[in-house]
Amino acid sequence: MTRTLTAALLTSVALAAPAFAECEVTLRSSDTHPDGYPTVEGVKHMAERAKELSDGRICIEVFPSSQLGEEKDTIEQTQFGVIDMVRASFGSFNDIVPEAQLLSLPYLFRSEDHLHNVMDGPIGDDLAKAFEARDLIAVAYYDGGARSFYNSQKPIASIDDLKGMKFRVMQSDVFVDMMSALGANATPMPYGEVYSSIQTGVIDGAENNWPSYDSSGHFEVAKYYTLDQHLMVPELVAISKTRWDALSPEDQQILRQAAEESEPVQRKLWAEQEKASEEKVLAAGSEVIRDIDKTPFIEAMAPVYEKYVTKPEYRDLVKRIQETE
């Protein structure tokens, strides 16, 4: 795998070399999403600002659409210094940074504003230290939206409505345990199988954010969308520590500033994409259930938190997140 990815990277570098020949420092950044996606555009903005702030010395080349590999592989390559930068979901770091898994706990964040306040404050700084200990320098936290339930059978307005229903979830123990705690049946399966599985009745529904509900076409076969927002997982932009340590303090500061300035740009683009997707699926006839009492859903998560928040330092982190305004 390492040889394959290295070969792919070297090929890409060779093709792009003329465009970046004038740069003293060139960082190559991987993203699984396609060109134009908010995370890709966020890193592109970081690249523009880094070039401006450095008077053209620092360039960041963005490789979208998994050109350098899938998230798990590119994270490992960034740790090893084969790839300079990576943009990936926090969930993809669960096996590498134990603290990252805590951010996948259901109903941990109350709103997008709450998420931003947590990640932009001291807790975000502490999480960055945890990533640095695993050879990754966290430079930006992006939006990844809120995941909610959708299904083909009925409107879900209460926790009782979920009982006995079959939902596709990511292949994650946390998600399986979440569905069990809610009284539903979890069915882990690849994302590409969800549409046909709902259509044929193998499952009743799935869960995801607005843009994914739209772009996947799942709204065509599952028109009931309940905004319970059970999961808000941030996206991370990280630089290889090996590459970072080779940079001058001046260049490190430039990259930190460029990354910080890219955050509001990415978040704005994400909000715009969410709005566009919402308008599209509503026009297509989806029924959106907005006003639900989340309290029973949150209370049902007690055994899930008990299972995964096992250390004093984990309990302290969760408590600090919950107490953040």
Coordinates of C-alpha atoms in Angstrom, one line a residue:
M1 CA 0.0 0.0 0.0
T2 CA 2.8 2.4 0.9
R3 CA 4.6 1.8 -2.4
T4 CA 1.4 2.2 -4.3
L5 CA 0.5 5.5 -2.7
T6 CA 4.1 6.8 -3.0
A7 CA 4.1 6.0 -6.7
A8 CA 0.8 7.8 -7.1
L9 CA 2.1 10.8 -5.3
L10 CA 5.3 10.9 -7.3
T11 CA 3.3 10.7 -10.5
S12 CA 1.1 13.6 -9.4
V13 CA 4.1 15.6 -8.3
A14 CA 5.8 15.1 -11.7
L15 CA 2.7 16.3 -13.5
A16 CA 2.2 19.3 -11.3
A17 CA 5.9 20.3 -11.0
P18 CA 5.8 23.1 -13.7
A19 CA 2.9 24.9 -12.0
F20 CA 4.7 25.0 -8.6
A21 CA 8.3 25.4 -9.8
E22 CA 8.5 29.0 -8.5
C23 CA 7.5 28.0 -4.9
E24 CA 10.2 27.5 -2.3
V25 CA 7.9 25.3 -0.2
T26 CA 5.2 23.1 -1.8
L27 CA 2.8 21.1 0.4
R28 CA 0.6 18.5 -1.2
S29 CA -2.8 18.0 0.5
S30 CA -5.2 15.1 0.1
D31 CA -9.0 15.1 0.2
T32 CA -11.5 12.3 -0.6
H33 CA -14.2 14.7 -1.7
P34 CA -14.6 16.0 -5.3
D35 CA -13.4 19.4 -6.5
G36 CA -15.8 22.1 -5.5
Y37 CA -16.8 20.4 -2.2
P38 CA -16.7 22.8 0.8
T39 CA -13.7 21.0 2.4
V40 CA -11.7 21.1 -0.8
E41 CA -12.5 24.8 -1.3
G42 CA -11.6 25.5 2.3
V43 CA -8.1 24.1 1.8
K44 CA -7.8 26.0 -1.5
H45 CA -8.6 29.2 0.3
M46 CA -5.8 28.3 2.8
A47 CA -3.5 27.8 -0.2
E48 CA -4.4 31.2 -1.6
R49 CA -3.7 33.0 1.7
A50 CA -0.5 31.1 2.4
K51 CA 0.8 32.1 -1.0
E52 CA -0.2 35.8 -0.4
L53 CA 1.2 35.9 3.1
S54 CA 4.5 34.4 2.0
D55 CA 4.8 36.5 -1.2
G56 CA 4.6 33.4 -3.3
R57 CA 7.1 31.3 -1.4
I58 CA 4.6 28.8 0.0
C59 CA 2.3 26.8 -2.2
I60 CA -0.3 24.2 -1.3
E61 CA -1.4 21.8 -4.0
V62 CA -4.8 20.2 -3.3
F63 CA -5.5 16.7 -4.6
P64 CA -9.3 16.0 -4.4
S65 CA -11.4 12.9 -5.2
S66 CA -9.1 10.5 -3.4
Q67 CA -6.4 10.9 -6.0
L68 CA -3.8 10.1 -3.3
G69 CA -5.9 7.4 -1.6
E70 CA -8.9 7.0 0.8
E71 CA -8.9 8.8 4.1
K72 CA -7.5 6.0 6.3
D73 CA -4.6 5.5 3.9
T74 CA -3.8 9.2 3.4
I75 CA -3.9 9.8 7.2
E76 CA -1.2 7.1 7.7
Q77 CA 0.9 8.5 4.8
T78 CA 0.7 12.0 6.4
Q79 CA 1.9 10.6 9.7
F80 CA 4.8 9.0 7.9
G81 CA 5.6 12.2 6.0
V82 CA 4.9 10.7 2.5
I83 CA 2.0 13.2 2.1
D84 CA 2.3 16.7 3.5
M85 CA -1.3 17.4 4.4
V86 CA -4.7 15.7 4.8
R87 CA -8.2 16.8 5.2
A88 CA -10.3 14.1 6.9
S89 CA -13.3 13.6 9.2
F90 CA -12.6 13.3 12.9
G91 CA -14.2 9.9 12.8
S92 CA -11.4 8.6 10.6
F93 CA -8.9 9.2 13.4
N94 CA -10.7 7.1 16.0
D95 CA -8.2 4.3 15.9
I96 CA -5.2 6.7 16.0
V97 CA -6.2 9.4 18.5
P98 CA -8.4 8.0 21.3
E99 CA -9.8 11.4 22.1
A100 CA -11.1 11.8 18.6
Q101 CA -13.6 8.9 19.2
L102 CA -15.3 11.0 22.0
L103 CA -16.4 13.5 19.4
S104 CA -18.4 10.7 17.7
L105 CA -20.6 10.3 20.8
P106 CA -24.3 10.9 20.0
Y107 CA -25.9 14.2 21.0
L108 CA -22.6 15.5 22.4
F109 CA -23.0 18.8 20.5
R110 CA -26.2 20.8 21.0
S111 CA -25.8 22.9 17.8
E112 CA -23.3 24.0 15.2
D113 CA -22.6 27.1 17.2
H114 CA -21.8 24.9 20.2
L115 CA -19.5 22.8 18.0
H116 CA -17.7 25.9 16.8
N117 CA -17.3 27.3 20.3
V118 CA -15.8 24.0 21.5
M119 CA -13.4 23.6 18.6
D120 CA -12.3 27.2 18.4
G121 CA -11.5 27.4 22.1
P122 CA -9.2 25.7 24.7
I123 CA -10.7 22.3 24.0
G124 CA -9.7 22.5 20.3
D125 CA -6.2 23.4 21.5
D126 CA -6.0 20.4 23.8
L127 CA -7.2 18.1 21.0
A128 CA -4.5 19.5 18.7
K129 CA -1.9 18.4 21.3
A130 CA -3.3 14.9 21.2
F131 CA -2.9 14.8 17.4
E132 CA 0.6 16.2 17.6
A133 CA 1.5 13.2 19.8
R134 CA 0.5 11.0 16.8
D135 CA 2.7 13.0 14.4
L136 CA -0.1 15.2 13.0
I137 CA -0.3 19.0 13.4
A138 CA -3.9 20.1 13.5
V139 CA -4.2 23.5 11.8
A140 CA -8.0 23.9 11.0
Y141 CA -11.3 22.5 12.1
Y142 CA -14.0 22.5 9.4
D143 CA -17.7 21.7 9.4
G144 CA -19.0 18.3 8.4
G145 CA -22.7 18.9 9.1
A146 CA -25.2 17.3 11.4
R147 CA -26.4 13.7 10.8
S148 CA -30.1 13.0 11.2
F149 CA -32.4 10.0 10.5
Y150 CA -34.4 9.5 7.3
N151 CA -36.6 6.6 6.4
S152 CA -39.2 5.3 3.9
Q153 CA -41.9 4.3 6.3
K154 CA -43.2 7.1 8.5
P155 CA -42.5 10.4 10.2
I156 CA -40.3 9.9 13.3
A157 CA -41.3 12.5 15.9
S158 CA -40.3 10.6 19.1
I159 CA -38.0 7.9 20.3
D160 CA -40.9 5.4 20.3
D161 CA -41.3 5.8 16.6
L162 CA -37.8 4.3 16.1
K163 CA -38.5 1.1 17.9
G164 CA -38.0 -2.0 15.7
M165 CA -37.0 0.0 12.6
K166 CA -33.9 -1.1 10.6
F167 CA -31.4 1.7 9.9
R168 CA -28.1 1.5 8.0
V169 CA -25.2 2.9 10.0
M170 CA -21.5 3.3 9.4
Q171 CA -19.4 0.4 10.3
S172 CA -18.8 1.7 13.8
D173 CA -19.4 0.2 17.2
V174 CA -20.6 3.6 18.6
F175 CA -23.3 3.8 15.9
V176 CA -24.5 0.2 16.4
D177 CA -24.7 0.9 20.2
M178 CA -26.5 4.2 19.6
M179 CA -29.2 2.5 17.5
S180 CA -29.6 -0.3 20.1
A181 CA -30.1 2.3 22.8
L182 CA -32.8 4.0 20.8
G183 CA -34.6 0.7 20.3
A184 CA -33.9 0.4 16.6
N185 CA -31.9 -2.2 14.7
A186 CA -28.5 -1.2 13.2
T187 CA -27.5 -2.6 9.9
P188 CA -23.9 -1.7 9.0
M189 CA -23.3 -1.7 5.2
P190 CA -21.3 0.1 2.6
Y191 CA -22.7 3.5 1.6
G192 CA -23.2 2.5 -2.0
E193 CA -25.7 -0.2 -1.1
V194 CA -28.1 2.1 0.9
Y195 CA -30.3 3.3 -1.9
S196 CA -31.2 -0.1 -3.2
S197 CA -31.5 -1.5 0.3
I198 CA -34.1 1.1 1.2
Q199 CA -35.8 0.7 -2.2
T200 CA -36.2 -3.1 -1.7
G201 CA -37.1 -2.9 2.0
V202 CA -33.9 -4.6 3.3
I203 CA -33.7 -1.5 5.6
D204 CA -36.1 1.2 6.5
G205 CA -33.7 4.1 6.4
A206 CA -30.3 5.5 7.2
E207 CA -28.9 8.7 8.7
N208 CA -26.7 11.5 7.3
N209 CA -26.4 15.2 6.7
W210 CA -28.4 17.4 4.3
P211 CA -25.9 17.3 1.4
S212 CA -25.5 13.5 1.6
Y213 CA -29.2 13.0 1.8
D214 CA -29.5 15.0 -1.4
S215 CA -26.4 13.9 -3.4
S216 CA -27.0 10.2 -2.8
G217 CA -30.5 10.4 -4.0
H218 CA -31.7 8.8 -0.8
F219 CA -34.5 11.4 -0.5
E220 CA -36.1 9.7 -3.6
V221 CA -36.7 6.4 -1.6
A222 CA -36.8 7.8 2.0
K223 CA -38.9 10.9 2.1
Y224 CA -39.2 11.3 5.9
Y225 CA -36.3 13.3 7.4
T226 CA -36.1 13.9 11.1
L227 CA -33.8 16.6 12.3
D228 CA -32.6 15.0 15.5
Q229 CA -29.0 16.0 14.7
H230 CA -27.6 13.1 16.7
L231 CA -24.1 13.5 15.4
M232 CA -21.9 16.5 14.6
V233 CA -18.4 15.5 13.8
P234 CA -15.9 18.2 12.7
E235 CA -13.5 17.8 9.9
L236 CA -9.7 18.2 10.4
V237 CA -6.9 19.7 8.3
A238 CA -3.6 18.3 9.5
I239 CA 0.0 18.7 8.4
S240 CA 2.7 16.0 8.8
K241 CA 4.8 16.7 11.8
T242 CA 7.8 15.6 9.9
R243 CA 7.1 18.2 7.3
W244 CA 6.1 20.8 9.9
D245 CA 9.3 20.4 11.8
A246 CA 11.3 21.1 8.7
L247 CA 9.6 24.5 8.2
S248 CA 10.9 27.7 9.7
P249 CA 8.9 29.3 12.6
E250 CA 7.9 32.1 10.2
D251 CA 6.5 29.6 7.7
Q252 CA 4.7 27.7 10.4
Q253 CA 3.0 30.9 11.6
I254 CA 2.0 31.8 8.0
L255 CA 0.4 28.3 7.6
R256 CA -1.4 28.6 10.9
Q257 CA -2.8 32.0 10.0
A258 CA -3.9 30.9 6.5
A259 CA -5.6 27.8 8.0
E260 CA -7.4 29.9 10.6
E261 CA -8.6 32.3 7.9
S262 CA -9.9 29.4 5.9
E263 CA -12.2 28.1 8.6
P264 CA -15.0 30.8 8.2
V265 CA -14.8 30.4 4.5
Q266 CA -15.3 26.6 4.6
R267 CA -18.1 26.9 7.2
K268 CA -19.9 29.5 5.1
L269 CA -19.7 27.3 2.0
W270 CA -20.9 24.3 4.0
A271 CA -24.0 26.3 5.2
E272 CA -24.8 27.3 1.7
Q273 CA -24.5 23.7 0.5
E274 CA -26.8 22.6 3.3
K275 CA -29.4 25.2 2.4
A276 CA -29.3 24.3 -1.3
S277 CA -29.8 20.6 -0.5
E278 CA -32.6 21.4 1.9
E279 CA -34.4 23.4 -0.8
K280 CA -33.9 20.6 -3.4
V281 CA -35.3 17.8 -1.3
L282 CA -38.2 19.9 0.0
A283 CA -39.1 20.7 -3.6
A284 CA -39.0 17.0 -4.4
G285 CA -41.6 16.2 -1.7
S286 CA -39.6 15.2 1.3
E287 CA -41.3 15.7 4.7
V288 CA -39.0 17.2 7.3
I289 CA -39.8 16.7 11.0
R290 CA -38.1 19.6 12.8
D291 CA -39.7 20.1 16.2
I292 CA -38.9 17.1 18.3
D293 CA -38.1 16.7 22.0
K294 CA -34.5 15.5 22.0
T295 CA -34.5 14.9 25.7
P296 CA -35.6 11.2 25.6
F297 CA -33.0 10.6 22.8
I298 CA -30.2 12.1 24.9
E299 CA -31.2 10.3 28.0
A300 CA -31.2 7.0 26.2
M301 CA -27.5 7.5 25.4
A302 CA -26.5 6.9 29.1
P303 CA -25.2 3.3 28.4
V304 CA -23.4 4.4 25.3
Y305 CA -21.5 7.0 27.2
E306 CA -20.8 4.6 30.0
K307 CA -19.3 2.2 27.6
Y308 CA -17.0 4.6 25.8
V309 CA -16.2 7.3 28.3
T310 CA -14.1 5.0 30.4
K311 CA -11.2 7.1 31.7
P312 CA -11.2 10.1 34.1
E313 CA -9.5 12.3 31.4
Y314 CA -12.2 11.2 28.9
R315 CA -15.0 12.0 31.4
D316 CA -13.4 15.4 32.0
L317 CA -13.2 16.2 28.3
V318 CA -16.9 15.3 27.8
K319 CA -17.9 17.3 30.8
R320 CA -15.9 20.3 29.5
I321 CA -17.6 20.0 26.1
Q322 CA -21.0 19.8 27.6
E323 CA -20.4 22.8 29.8
T324 CA -19.2 25.0 26.9
E325 CA -21.8 27.6 26.0

